[in-house]
Amino acid sequence: AQKVTQAQTEISVVEKEDVTLDCVYETRDTTYYLFWYKQPPSGELVFLIRRNSFDEQNEISGRYSWNFQKSTSSFNFTITASQVVDSAVYFCALSEQNTGGFKTIFGAGTRLFVKA
Amino acid sequence: DVKVTQSSRYLVKRTGEKVFLECVQDMDHENMFWYRQDPGLGLRLIYFSYDVKMKEKGDIPEGYSVSREKKERFSLILESASTNQTSMYLCASLRGRAFQETQYFGPGTRLLVL
């Protein structure tokens, strides 16, 4: 059965620290996409990145980087030199080809506190 | 710019009341979704719609119904609100029938049922 696990419920760091948010997924489908979304205090989930199951290249976007490893079914998200504005809830999500995008599975979310 | 709006940010209702949550998207997306978000549980799909007047149950449809009379509007209805429906409700839309597409979310409605 498909599942997304974000084992870290809350993380608290001091500004400028690096922080990694873990995401482990389970799926039987060979074709799927993984996503990260950010939910700031305003409530709206904002898309950060997606990665398909055939592309294990890591990605860096500014202070954000993502490490996708199929061997361990993980799609971890690292924020380098964290800032107060990074404080939010972060969701990892899985979308499988066999559900046509209609049944995206979300993890429970990790709440990140960045203190000044 | 892509936009999903929800009719209320905060709502307080009494047990047994009928509650309507409205969602509107301006992107001409075919698909729309209603989720509820609870601490420790993430987002759970209540219902989705892939076309006007079409709807499908998600993972937790009990106690809810939906309506999609126009492409841009998707309504969530709580026929008789109960305290266990106190939650954050998020609407989303999705273009096409593509599992690789990203969903666009509204700001959410925090519903308190007393």
Short mmCIF file of C-alpha atoms in Angstrom, two decimals:
data_model
loop_
_atom_site.label_atom_id
_atom_site.label_comp_id
_atom_site.label_asym_id
_atom_site.label_seq_id
_atom_site.Cartn_x
_atom_site.Cartn_y
_atom_site.Cartn_z
CA ALA A 1 0.00 0.00 0.00
CA GLN A 2 1.18 3.50 -0.70
CA LYS A 3 2.40 5.51 2.24
CA VAL A 4 4.48 8.57 3.04
CA THR A 5 6.23 8.83 6.38
CA GLN A 6 7.66 12.01 7.82
CA ALA A 7 9.01 10.79 11.12
CA GLN A 8 9.99 14.22 12.40
CA THR A 9 6.93 15.92 13.85
CA GLU A 10 8.69 19.14 14.85
CA ILE A 11 12.18 20.48 14.41
CA SER A 12 13.58 23.58 16.05
CA VAL A 13 16.78 25.22 14.87
CA VAL A 14 18.56 28.50 15.29
CA GLU A 15 18.90 30.77 12.30
CA LYS A 16 21.78 29.91 9.96
CA GLU A 17 21.79 26.27 10.96
CA ASP A 18 21.33 23.63 8.27
CA VAL A 19 18.33 21.35 8.68
CA THR A 20 17.20 18.19 6.88
CA LEU A 21 13.61 17.06 6.70
CA ASP A 22 13.18 13.35 6.15
CA CYS A 23 10.65 11.67 3.88
CA VAL A 24 10.28 7.93 3.34
CA TYR A 25 7.69 6.52 0.96
CA GLU A 26 6.18 3.18 0.01
CA THR A 27 4.69 2.34 -3.34
CA ARG A 28 4.22 -0.64 -5.63
CA ASP A 29 4.02 1.53 -8.70
CA THR A 30 7.20 1.88 -10.75
CA THR A 31 6.16 5.26 -12.12
CA TYR A 32 5.42 7.97 -9.63
CA TYR A 33 6.19 11.53 -8.61
CA LEU A 34 7.32 12.87 -5.28
CA PHE A 35 6.58 16.41 -4.13
CA TRP A 36 7.48 18.79 -1.36
CA TYR A 37 5.07 21.52 -0.31
CA LYS A 38 5.53 24.32 2.21
CA GLN A 39 2.66 25.56 4.37
CA PRO A 40 3.49 28.91 5.98
CA PRO A 41 1.34 30.30 8.81
CA SER A 42 -1.01 31.83 6.22
CA GLY A 43 -2.25 28.29 5.52
CA GLU A 44 -1.84 27.88 1.77
CA LEU A 45 0.33 24.98 0.65
CA VAL A 46 2.99 26.14 -1.77
CA PHE A 47 4.66 23.79 -4.21
CA LEU A 48 8.45 23.53 -3.84
CA ILE A 49 9.62 20.68 -6.02
CA ARG A 50 8.62 17.47 -7.77
CA ARG A 51 10.74 14.55 -8.79
CA ASN A 52 9.79 11.59 -10.97
CA SER A 53 10.73 8.04 -10.15
CA PHE A 54 13.19 7.77 -13.01
CA ASP A 55 15.23 10.80 -12.11
CA GLU A 56 17.46 10.32 -9.10
CA GLN A 57 19.52 13.41 -9.67
CA ASN A 58 19.71 15.63 -6.67
CA GLU A 59 18.51 19.15 -7.06
CA ILE A 60 19.60 22.43 -5.59
CA SER A 61 17.63 25.64 -5.68
CA GLY A 62 19.25 28.42 -3.72
CA ARG A 63 19.34 27.36 -0.07
CA TYR A 64 17.12 24.34 -0.77
CA SER A 65 18.33 20.95 -1.89
CA TRP A 66 16.68 17.60 -2.33
CA ASN A 67 18.18 14.13 -2.14
CA PHE A 68 16.19 11.37 -3.84
CA GLN A 69 17.34 7.78 -3.26
CA LYS A 70 15.22 4.98 -4.65
CA SER A 71 17.34 2.37 -2.90
CA THR A 72 16.13 3.62 0.47
CA SER A 73 12.78 5.03 -0.78
CA SER A 74 13.68 8.43 0.58
CA PHE A 75 13.26 11.98 -0.67
CA ASN A 76 14.90 14.23 1.89
CA PHE A 77 14.86 18.01 1.89
CA THR A 78 17.70 20.14 3.23
CA ILE A 79 17.61 23.85 3.99
CA THR A 80 21.05 25.40 4.23
CA ALA A 81 21.61 28.44 6.43
CA SER A 82 18.01 28.47 7.63
CA GLN A 83 16.12 31.72 8.05
CA VAL A 84 13.15 32.72 10.18
CA VAL A 85 11.03 32.87 7.02
CA ASP A 86 11.60 29.14 6.57
CA SER A 87 9.40 28.49 9.61
CA ALA A 88 6.47 26.49 8.27
CA VAL A 89 5.01 23.03 8.01
CA TYR A 90 6.55 21.00 5.21
CA PHE A 91 4.74 18.16 3.50
CA CYS A 92 6.17 15.39 1.39
CA ALA A 93 3.71 13.78 -1.05
CA LEU A 94 3.51 10.84 -3.46
CA SER A 95 1.49 10.66 -6.67
CA GLU A 96 1.33 7.37 -8.55
CA GLN A 97 0.68 6.85 -12.22
CA ASN A 98 -1.95 4.22 -11.58
CA THR A 99 -4.15 6.73 -9.74
CA GLY A 100 -3.81 9.40 -12.40
CA GLY A 101 -2.91 12.07 -9.88
CA PHE A 102 -6.26 11.84 -8.12
CA LYS A 103 -5.03 10.17 -4.97
CA THR A 104 -1.94 12.03 -3.89
CA ILE A 105 -0.72 10.68 -0.56
CA PHE A 106 0.61 13.26 1.88
CA GLY A 107 2.87 12.70 4.84
CA ALA A 108 1.86 13.98 8.25
CA GLY A 109 4.10 17.02 7.84
CA THR A 110 7.10 18.35 9.71
CA ARG A 111 6.76 21.65 11.54
CA LEU A 112 9.99 23.64 11.35
CA PHE A 113 10.71 26.44 13.81
CA VAL A 114 13.63 28.69 12.97
CA LYS A 115 14.56 30.96 15.85
CA ALA A 116 16.39 34.23 15.36
CA ASP B 1 -1.33 34.16 -11.62
CA VAL B 2 -2.94 30.97 -10.42
CA LYS B 3 -5.57 31.41 -7.79
CA VAL B 4 -7.67 29.19 -5.58
CA THR B 5 -9.93 30.99 -3.14
CA GLN B 6 -12.03 29.69 -0.30
CA SER B 7 -15.10 31.49 0.96
CA SER B 8 -14.08 31.75 4.60
CA ARG B 9 -10.82 31.63 6.53
CA TYR B 10 -12.52 30.93 9.85
CA LEU B 11 -15.94 29.50 10.59
CA VAL B 12 -17.71 28.65 13.85
CA LYS B 13 -20.80 26.46 13.70
CA ARG B 14 -23.02 24.58 16.09
CA THR B 15 -23.48 20.83 16.18
CA GLY B 16 -26.21 19.79 13.78
CA GLU B 17 -25.93 22.81 11.51
CA LYS B 18 -25.56 22.42 7.77
CA VAL B 19 -22.27 23.91 6.65
CA PHE B 20 -21.19 24.97 3.18
CA LEU B 21 -17.56 25.52 2.27
CA GLU B 22 -16.99 27.10 -1.12
CA CYS B 23 -13.93 26.93 -3.33
CA VAL B 24 -13.30 28.77 -6.57
CA GLN B 25 -10.39 28.44 -8.97
CA ASP B 26 -9.61 30.69 -11.90
CA MET B 27 -7.26 28.40 -13.82
CA ASP B 28 -9.85 26.45 -15.80
CA HIS B 29 -8.63 23.26 -14.12
CA GLU B 30 -10.64 20.11 -14.65
CA ASN B 31 -9.96 18.59 -11.27
CA MET B 32 -10.74 19.86 -7.81
CA PHE B 33 -10.21 18.37 -4.38
CA TRP B 34 -11.26 18.76 -0.78
CA TYR B 35 -8.89 17.72 1.98
CA ARG B 36 -8.99 18.01 5.71
CA GLN B 37 -5.82 18.62 7.66
CA ASP B 38 -5.40 17.43 11.22
CA PRO B 39 -2.26 17.48 13.38
CA GLY B 40 -0.25 14.32 13.01
CA LEU B 41 -2.42 13.07 10.15
CA GLY B 42 -1.38 15.34 7.31
CA LEU B 43 -3.86 15.92 4.51
CA ARG B 44 -6.60 13.40 3.94
CA LEU B 45 -8.73 13.40 0.82
CA ILE B 46 -12.46 13.80 1.39
CA TYR B 47 -13.80 14.06 -2.17
CA PHE B 48 -12.57 15.04 -5.58
CA SER B 49 -14.19 16.00 -8.85
CA TYR B 50 -12.75 15.47 -12.32
CA ASP B 51 -15.46 17.28 -14.24
CA VAL B 52 -18.62 19.30 -13.77
CA LYS B 53 -21.25 17.27 -11.91
CA MET B 54 -18.77 14.42 -11.44
CA LYS B 55 -17.47 13.42 -8.05
CA GLU B 56 -15.55 10.61 -6.44
CA LYS B 57 -15.11 9.65 -2.82
CA GLY B 58 -11.74 10.04 -1.27
CA ASP B 59 -10.44 8.32 1.82
CA ILE B 60 -12.76 9.90 4.40
CA PRO B 61 -16.08 10.87 2.74
CA GLU B 62 -18.37 9.97 5.66
CA GLY B 63 -20.37 12.93 6.90
CA TYR B 64 -19.58 15.02 3.82
CA SER B 65 -21.03 15.64 0.40
CA VAL B 66 -19.89 17.82 -2.50
CA SER B 67 -21.31 19.72 -5.40
CA ARG B 68 -19.73 20.83 -8.67
CA GLU B 69 -22.25 22.67 -10.81
CA LYS B 70 -19.68 24.85 -12.55
CA LYS B 71 -16.13 24.08 -13.57
CA GLU B 72 -14.61 26.76 -11.40
CA ARG B 73 -16.54 26.04 -8.22
CA PHE B 74 -16.42 23.06 -5.86
CA SER B 75 -18.47 23.04 -2.68
CA LEU B 76 -18.07 20.88 0.38
CA ILE B 77 -21.19 20.29 2.46
CA LEU B 78 -21.42 19.06 6.01
CA GLU B 79 -25.03 17.91 6.22
CA SER B 80 -25.10 17.91 10.02
CA ALA B 81 -21.92 19.22 11.55
CA SER B 82 -20.37 17.32 14.42
CA THR B 83 -17.55 18.22 16.78
CA ASN B 84 -15.24 15.66 15.17
CA GLN B 85 -15.44 17.67 11.97
CA THR B 86 -13.58 20.52 13.61
CA SER B 87 -10.57 20.81 11.36
CA MET B 88 -8.72 22.76 8.70
CA TYR B 89 -10.25 22.26 5.26
CA LEU B 90 -8.15 22.76 2.16
CA CYS B 91 -9.34 22.98 -1.41
CA ALA B 92 -7.04 22.28 -4.35
CA SER B 93 -7.19 22.16 -8.11
CA LEU B 94 -5.20 20.24 -10.68
CA ARG B 95 -4.82 20.59 -14.40
CA GLY B 96 -5.59 17.68 -16.67
CA ARG B 97 -5.31 14.03 -15.86
CA ALA B 98 -1.64 14.02 -15.11
CA PHE B 99 -0.19 12.47 -12.00
CA GLN B 100 2.93 14.57 -12.40
CA GLU B 101 1.14 17.87 -12.15
CA THR B 102 1.25 19.91 -9.01
CA GLN B 103 -1.88 20.78 -7.11
CA TYR B 104 -2.73 24.40 -6.35
CA PHE B 105 -4.15 25.03 -2.92
CA GLY B 106 -6.43 27.60 -1.39
CA PRO B 107 -5.63 29.26 1.94
CA GLY B 108 -7.80 26.88 3.92
CA THR B 109 -10.87 27.23 6.14
CA ARG B 110 -10.52 26.61 9.85
CA LEU B 111 -13.85 25.20 11.00
CA LEU B 112 -14.79 24.96 14.65
CA VAL B 113 -17.91 22.99 15.50
CA LEU B 114 -19.23 23.62 18.99
#
